[in-house]
Short mmCIF file of N, CA and C in Angstrom, two decimals:
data_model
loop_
_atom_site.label_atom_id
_atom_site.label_comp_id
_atom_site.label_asym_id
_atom_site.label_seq_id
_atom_site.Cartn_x
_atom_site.Cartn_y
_atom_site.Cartn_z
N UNK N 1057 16.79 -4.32 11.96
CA UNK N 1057 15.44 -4.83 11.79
C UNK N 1057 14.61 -3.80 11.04
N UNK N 1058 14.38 -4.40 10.20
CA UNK N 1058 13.04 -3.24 9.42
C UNK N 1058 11.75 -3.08 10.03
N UNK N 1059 11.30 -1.61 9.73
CA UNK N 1059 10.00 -0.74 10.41
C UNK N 1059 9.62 -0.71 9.15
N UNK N 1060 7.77 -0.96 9.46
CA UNK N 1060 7.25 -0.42 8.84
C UNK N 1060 6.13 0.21 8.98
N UNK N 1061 6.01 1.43 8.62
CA UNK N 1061 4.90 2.32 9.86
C UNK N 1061 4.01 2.93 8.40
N UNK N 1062 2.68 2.34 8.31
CA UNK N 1062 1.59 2.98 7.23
C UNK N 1062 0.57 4.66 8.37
N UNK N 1063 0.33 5.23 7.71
CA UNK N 1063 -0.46 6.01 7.90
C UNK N 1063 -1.62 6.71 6.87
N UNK N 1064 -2.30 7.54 7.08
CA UNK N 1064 -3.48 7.67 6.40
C UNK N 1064 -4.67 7.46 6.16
N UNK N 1065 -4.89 6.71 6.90
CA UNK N 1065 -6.40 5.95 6.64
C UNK N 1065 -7.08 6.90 7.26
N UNK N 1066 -8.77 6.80 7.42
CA UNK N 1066 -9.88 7.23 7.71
C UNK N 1066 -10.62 6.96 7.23
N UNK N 1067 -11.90 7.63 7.33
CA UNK N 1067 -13.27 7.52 7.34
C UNK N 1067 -13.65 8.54 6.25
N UNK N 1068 -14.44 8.35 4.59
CA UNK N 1068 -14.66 8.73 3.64
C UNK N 1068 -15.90 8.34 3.42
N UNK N 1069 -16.32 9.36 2.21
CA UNK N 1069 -17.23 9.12 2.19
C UNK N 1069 -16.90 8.36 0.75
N UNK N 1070 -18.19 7.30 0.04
CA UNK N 1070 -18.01 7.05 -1.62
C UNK N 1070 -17.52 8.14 -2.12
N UNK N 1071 -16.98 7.83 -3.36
CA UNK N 1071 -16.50 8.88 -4.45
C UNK N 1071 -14.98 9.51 -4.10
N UNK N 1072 -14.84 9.53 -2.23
CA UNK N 1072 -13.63 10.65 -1.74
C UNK N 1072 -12.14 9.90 -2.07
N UNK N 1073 -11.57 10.48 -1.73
CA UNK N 1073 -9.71 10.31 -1.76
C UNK N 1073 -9.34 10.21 -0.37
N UNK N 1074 -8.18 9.79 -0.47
CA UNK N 1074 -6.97 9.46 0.55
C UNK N 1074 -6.02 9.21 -0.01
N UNK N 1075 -5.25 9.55 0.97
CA UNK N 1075 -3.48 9.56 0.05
C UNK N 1075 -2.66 8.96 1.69
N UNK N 1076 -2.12 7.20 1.27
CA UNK N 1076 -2.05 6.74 2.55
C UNK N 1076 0.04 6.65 2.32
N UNK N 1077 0.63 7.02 3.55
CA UNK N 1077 1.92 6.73 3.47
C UNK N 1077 2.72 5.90 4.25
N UNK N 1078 3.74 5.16 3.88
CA UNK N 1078 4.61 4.52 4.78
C UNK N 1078 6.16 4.29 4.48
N UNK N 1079 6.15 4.66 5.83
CA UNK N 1079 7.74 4.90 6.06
C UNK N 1079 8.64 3.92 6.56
N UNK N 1080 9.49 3.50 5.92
CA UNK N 1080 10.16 2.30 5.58
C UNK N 1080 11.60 2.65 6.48
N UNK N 1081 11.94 2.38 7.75
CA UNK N 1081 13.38 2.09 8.60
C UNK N 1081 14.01 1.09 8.50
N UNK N 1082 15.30 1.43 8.26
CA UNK N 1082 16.00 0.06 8.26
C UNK N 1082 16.16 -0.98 7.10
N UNK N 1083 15.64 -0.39 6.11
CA UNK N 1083 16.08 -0.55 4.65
C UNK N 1083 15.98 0.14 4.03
N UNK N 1084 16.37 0.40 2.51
CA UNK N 1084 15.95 1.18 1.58
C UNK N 1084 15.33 0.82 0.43
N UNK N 1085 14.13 1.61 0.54
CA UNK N 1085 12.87 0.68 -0.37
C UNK N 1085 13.43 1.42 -2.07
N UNK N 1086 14.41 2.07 -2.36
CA UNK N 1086 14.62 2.53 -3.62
C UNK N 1086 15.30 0.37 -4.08
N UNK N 1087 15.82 0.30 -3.74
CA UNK N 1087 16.39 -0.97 -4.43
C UNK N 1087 15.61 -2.58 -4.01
N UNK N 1088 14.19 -2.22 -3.93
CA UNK N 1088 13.14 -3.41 -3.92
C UNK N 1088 11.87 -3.06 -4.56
N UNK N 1089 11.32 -4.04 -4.82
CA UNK N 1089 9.93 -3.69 -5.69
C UNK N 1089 9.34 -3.66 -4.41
N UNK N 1090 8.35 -2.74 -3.73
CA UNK N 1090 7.30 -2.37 -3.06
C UNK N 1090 5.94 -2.54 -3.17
N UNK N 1091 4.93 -3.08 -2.30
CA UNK N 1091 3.71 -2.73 -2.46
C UNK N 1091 3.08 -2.46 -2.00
N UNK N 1092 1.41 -2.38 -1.80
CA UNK N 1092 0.57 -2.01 -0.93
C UNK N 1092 -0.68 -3.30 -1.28
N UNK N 1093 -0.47 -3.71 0.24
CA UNK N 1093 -1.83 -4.64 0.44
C UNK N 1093 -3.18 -4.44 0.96
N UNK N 1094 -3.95 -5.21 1.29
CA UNK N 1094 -5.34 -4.66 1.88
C UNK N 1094 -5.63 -5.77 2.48
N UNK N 1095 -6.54 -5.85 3.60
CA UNK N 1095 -7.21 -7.09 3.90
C UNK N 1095 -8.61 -6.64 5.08
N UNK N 1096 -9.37 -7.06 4.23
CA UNK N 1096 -10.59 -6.61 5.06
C UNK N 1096 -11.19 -8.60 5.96
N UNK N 1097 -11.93 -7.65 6.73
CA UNK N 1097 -12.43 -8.76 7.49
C UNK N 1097 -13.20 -10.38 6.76
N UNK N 1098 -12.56 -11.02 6.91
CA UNK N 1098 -13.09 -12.75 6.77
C UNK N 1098 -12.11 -12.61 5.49
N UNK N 1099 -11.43 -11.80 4.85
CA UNK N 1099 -10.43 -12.11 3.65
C UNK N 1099 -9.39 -12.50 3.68
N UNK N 1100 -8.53 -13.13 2.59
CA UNK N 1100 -7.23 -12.89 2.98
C UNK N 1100 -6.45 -11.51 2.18
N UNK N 1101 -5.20 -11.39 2.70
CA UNK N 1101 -4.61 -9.70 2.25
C UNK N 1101 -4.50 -10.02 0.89
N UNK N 1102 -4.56 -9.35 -0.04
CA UNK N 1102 -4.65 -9.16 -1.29
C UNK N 1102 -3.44 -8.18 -1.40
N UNK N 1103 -3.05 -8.08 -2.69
CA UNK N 1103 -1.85 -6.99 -3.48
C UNK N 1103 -2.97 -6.45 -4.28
N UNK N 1104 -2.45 -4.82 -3.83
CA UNK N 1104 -3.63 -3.74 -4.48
C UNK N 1104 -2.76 -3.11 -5.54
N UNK N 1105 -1.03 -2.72 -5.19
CA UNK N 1105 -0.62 -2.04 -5.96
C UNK N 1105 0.83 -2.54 -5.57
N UNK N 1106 1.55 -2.68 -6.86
CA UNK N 1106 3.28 -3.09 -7.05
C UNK N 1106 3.96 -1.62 -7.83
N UNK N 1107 5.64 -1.59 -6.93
CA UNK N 1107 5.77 -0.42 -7.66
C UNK N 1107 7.45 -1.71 -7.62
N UNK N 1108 7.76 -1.70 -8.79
CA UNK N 1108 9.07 -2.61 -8.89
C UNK N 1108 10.62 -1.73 -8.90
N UNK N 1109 11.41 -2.39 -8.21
CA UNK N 1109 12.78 -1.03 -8.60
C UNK N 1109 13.24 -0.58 -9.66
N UNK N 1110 12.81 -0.69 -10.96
CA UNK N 1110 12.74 0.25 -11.88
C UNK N 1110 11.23 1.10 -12.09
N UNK N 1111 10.64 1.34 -10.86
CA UNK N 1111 9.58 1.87 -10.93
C UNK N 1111 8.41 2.15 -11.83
N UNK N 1112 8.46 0.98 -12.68
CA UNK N 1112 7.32 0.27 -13.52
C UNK N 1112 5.98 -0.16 -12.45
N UNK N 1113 4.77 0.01 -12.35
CA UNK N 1113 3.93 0.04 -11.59
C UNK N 1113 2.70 -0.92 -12.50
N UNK N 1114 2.30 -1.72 -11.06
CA UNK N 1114 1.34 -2.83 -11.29
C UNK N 1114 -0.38 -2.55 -10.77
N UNK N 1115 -1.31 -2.65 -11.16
CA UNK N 1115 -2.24 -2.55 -10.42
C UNK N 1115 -3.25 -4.21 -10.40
N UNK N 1116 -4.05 -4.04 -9.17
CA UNK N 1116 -4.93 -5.08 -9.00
C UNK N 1116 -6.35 -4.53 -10.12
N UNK N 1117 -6.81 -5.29 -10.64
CA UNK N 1117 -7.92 -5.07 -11.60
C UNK N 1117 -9.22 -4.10 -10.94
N UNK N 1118 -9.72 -4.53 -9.67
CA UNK N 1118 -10.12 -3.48 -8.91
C UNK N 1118 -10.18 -2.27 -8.61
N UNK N 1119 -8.66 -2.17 -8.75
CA UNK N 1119 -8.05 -0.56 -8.15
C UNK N 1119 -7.92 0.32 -8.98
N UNK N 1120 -7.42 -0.58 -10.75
CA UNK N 1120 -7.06 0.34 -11.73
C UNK N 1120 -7.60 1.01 -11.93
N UNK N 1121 -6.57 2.85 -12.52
CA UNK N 1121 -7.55 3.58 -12.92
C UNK N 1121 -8.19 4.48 -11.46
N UNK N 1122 -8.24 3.94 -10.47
CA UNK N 1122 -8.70 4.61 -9.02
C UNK N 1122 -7.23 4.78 -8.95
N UNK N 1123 -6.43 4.20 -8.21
CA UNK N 1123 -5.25 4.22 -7.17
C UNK N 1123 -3.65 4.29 -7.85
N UNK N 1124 -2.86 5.33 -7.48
CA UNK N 1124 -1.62 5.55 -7.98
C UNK N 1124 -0.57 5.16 -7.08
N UNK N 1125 0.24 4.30 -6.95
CA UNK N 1125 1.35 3.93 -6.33
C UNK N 1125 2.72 4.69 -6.63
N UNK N 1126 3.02 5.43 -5.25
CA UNK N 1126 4.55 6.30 -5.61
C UNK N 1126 5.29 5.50 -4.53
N UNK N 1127 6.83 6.26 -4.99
CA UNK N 1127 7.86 6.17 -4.07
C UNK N 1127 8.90 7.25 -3.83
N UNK N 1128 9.05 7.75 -2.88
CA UNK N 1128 10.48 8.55 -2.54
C UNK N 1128 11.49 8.31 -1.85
N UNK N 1129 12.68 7.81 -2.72
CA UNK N 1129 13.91 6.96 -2.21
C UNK N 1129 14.52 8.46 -1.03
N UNK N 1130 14.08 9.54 -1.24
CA UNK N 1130 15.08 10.40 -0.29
C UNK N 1130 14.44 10.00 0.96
N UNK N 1131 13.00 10.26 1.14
CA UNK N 1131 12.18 9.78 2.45
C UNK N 1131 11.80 8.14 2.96
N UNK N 1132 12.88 7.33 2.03
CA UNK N 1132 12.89 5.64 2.62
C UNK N 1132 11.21 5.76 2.70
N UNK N 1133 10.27 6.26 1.31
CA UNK N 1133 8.96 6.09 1.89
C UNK N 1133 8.16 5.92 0.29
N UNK N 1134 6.72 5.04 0.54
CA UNK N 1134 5.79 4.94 -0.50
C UNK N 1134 4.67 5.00 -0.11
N UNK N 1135 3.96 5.53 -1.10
CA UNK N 1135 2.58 6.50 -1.01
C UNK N 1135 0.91 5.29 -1.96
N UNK N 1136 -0.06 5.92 -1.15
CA UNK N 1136 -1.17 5.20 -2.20
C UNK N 1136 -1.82 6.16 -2.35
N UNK N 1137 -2.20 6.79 -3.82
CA UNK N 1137 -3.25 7.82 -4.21
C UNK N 1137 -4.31 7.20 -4.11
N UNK N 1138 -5.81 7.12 -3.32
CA UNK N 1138 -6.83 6.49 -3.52
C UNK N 1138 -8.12 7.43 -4.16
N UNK N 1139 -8.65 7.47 -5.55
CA UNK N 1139 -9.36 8.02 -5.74
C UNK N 1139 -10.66 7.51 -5.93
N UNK N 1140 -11.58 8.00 -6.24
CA UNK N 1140 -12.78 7.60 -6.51
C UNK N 1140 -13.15 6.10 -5.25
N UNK N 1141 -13.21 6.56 -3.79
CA UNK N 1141 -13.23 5.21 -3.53
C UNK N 1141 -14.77 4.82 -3.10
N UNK N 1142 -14.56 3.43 -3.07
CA UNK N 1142 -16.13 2.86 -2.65
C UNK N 1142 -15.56 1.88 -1.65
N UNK N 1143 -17.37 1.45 -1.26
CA UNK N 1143 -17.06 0.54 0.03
C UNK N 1143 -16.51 -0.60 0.38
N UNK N 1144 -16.56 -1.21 -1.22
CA UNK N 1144 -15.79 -2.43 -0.57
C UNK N 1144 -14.42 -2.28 -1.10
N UNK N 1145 -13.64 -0.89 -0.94
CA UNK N 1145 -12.24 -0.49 -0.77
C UNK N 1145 -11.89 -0.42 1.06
N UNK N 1146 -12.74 -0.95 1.76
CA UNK N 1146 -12.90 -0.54 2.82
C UNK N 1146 -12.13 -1.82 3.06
N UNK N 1147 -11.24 -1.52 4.35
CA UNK N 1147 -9.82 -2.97 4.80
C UNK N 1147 -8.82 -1.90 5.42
N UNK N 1148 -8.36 -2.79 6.00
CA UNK N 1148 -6.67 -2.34 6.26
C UNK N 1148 -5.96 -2.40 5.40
N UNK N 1149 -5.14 -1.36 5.15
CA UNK N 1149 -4.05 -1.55 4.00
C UNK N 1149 -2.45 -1.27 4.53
N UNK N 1150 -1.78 -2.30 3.96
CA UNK N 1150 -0.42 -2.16 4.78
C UNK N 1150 0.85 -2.20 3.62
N UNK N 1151 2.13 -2.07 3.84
CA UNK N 1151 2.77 -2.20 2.53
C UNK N 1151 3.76 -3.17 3.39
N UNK N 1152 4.73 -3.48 2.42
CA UNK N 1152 5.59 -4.19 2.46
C UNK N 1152 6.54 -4.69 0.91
N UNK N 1153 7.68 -5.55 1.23
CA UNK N 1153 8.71 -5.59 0.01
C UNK N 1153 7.48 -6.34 -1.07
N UNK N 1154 8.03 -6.65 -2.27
CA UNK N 1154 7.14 -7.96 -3.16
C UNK N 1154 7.40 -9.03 -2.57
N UNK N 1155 8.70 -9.33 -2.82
CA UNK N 1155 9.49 -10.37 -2.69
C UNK N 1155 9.93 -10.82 -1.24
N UNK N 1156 9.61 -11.39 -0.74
CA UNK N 1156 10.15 -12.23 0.83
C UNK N 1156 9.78 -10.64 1.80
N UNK N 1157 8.25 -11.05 1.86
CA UNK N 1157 8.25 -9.80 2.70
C UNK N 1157 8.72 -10.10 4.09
N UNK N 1158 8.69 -8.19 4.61
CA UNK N 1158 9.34 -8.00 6.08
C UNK N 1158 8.60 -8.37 7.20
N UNK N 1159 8.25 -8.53 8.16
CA UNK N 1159 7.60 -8.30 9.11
C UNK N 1159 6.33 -8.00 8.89
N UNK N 1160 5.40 -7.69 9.12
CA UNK N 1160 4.11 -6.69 8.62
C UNK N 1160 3.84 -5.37 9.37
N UNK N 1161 3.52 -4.29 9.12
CA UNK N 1161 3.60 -3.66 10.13
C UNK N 1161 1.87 -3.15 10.74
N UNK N 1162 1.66 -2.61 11.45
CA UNK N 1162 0.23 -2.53 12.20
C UNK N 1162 -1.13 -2.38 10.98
N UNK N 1163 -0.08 -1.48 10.06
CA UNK N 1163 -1.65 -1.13 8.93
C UNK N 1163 -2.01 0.04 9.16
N UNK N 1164 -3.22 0.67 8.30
CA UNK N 1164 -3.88 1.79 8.46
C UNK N 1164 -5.32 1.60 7.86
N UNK N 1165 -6.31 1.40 8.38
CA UNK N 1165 -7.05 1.42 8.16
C UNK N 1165 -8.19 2.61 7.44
N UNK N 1166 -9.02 2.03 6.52
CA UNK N 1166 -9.40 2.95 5.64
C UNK N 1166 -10.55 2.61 5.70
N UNK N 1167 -11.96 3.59 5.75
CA UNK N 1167 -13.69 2.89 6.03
C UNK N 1167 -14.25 4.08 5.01
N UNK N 1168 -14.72 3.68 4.03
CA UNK N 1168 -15.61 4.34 2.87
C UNK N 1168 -17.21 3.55 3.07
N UNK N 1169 -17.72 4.88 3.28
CA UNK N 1169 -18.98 4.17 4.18
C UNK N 1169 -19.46 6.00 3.93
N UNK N 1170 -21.30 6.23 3.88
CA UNK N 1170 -21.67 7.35 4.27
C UNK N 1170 -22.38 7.55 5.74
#
């Protein structure tokens, strides 16, 4: 059964960074396209960032330009660079496969707020 455990989130101020990670058990995210979602309250989850298994990388129009999507096949794990953020970057953000996602896993929540 696949895990999927996000971490990173907190409490920022406008303008700050976060760098959110998740660690992927029970599969190996080197041979699936990966992403990172978000879903803030009364929304539905949105795709913020696609990283595909030839590691060609997608962004949501929003994010571009702010947010860098990695992966490290040795640590079964993928990363979100969040820069320059503002408030309504503010949601839970969780990852999962592209394609026929897994399970979901709890999330990590992120609040850009002063």
């Amino acid at each position: 059964q696949v895990q999927l455990v996000e971490s990173g989130g907190g409490l920022v101020q406008p303008g700050g960074s976060l760098t959110l990670s998740c660690v992927v058990s029970g599969s190996r995210v080197r041979i699936y396209g990966m992403g990172w979602y978000r879903q803030s309250p009364g929304k539905q989850r949105e795709l913020v960032a696609a990283s595909t298994r030839y590691s060609s990388t997608n962004y949501a129009d929003f994010v571009k330009g702010r947010f860098t999507i990695s992966r490290d096949g040795a640590k079964n794990s993928i990363y979100l660079q969040m820069n320059s953020l503002k408030p309504e970057d503010t949601a839970v953000y969780y990852c999962n496969r592209l394609e026929y996602p897994w399970d979901w896993g709890q999330g990590t929540q992120v609040t850009v707020s002063t």
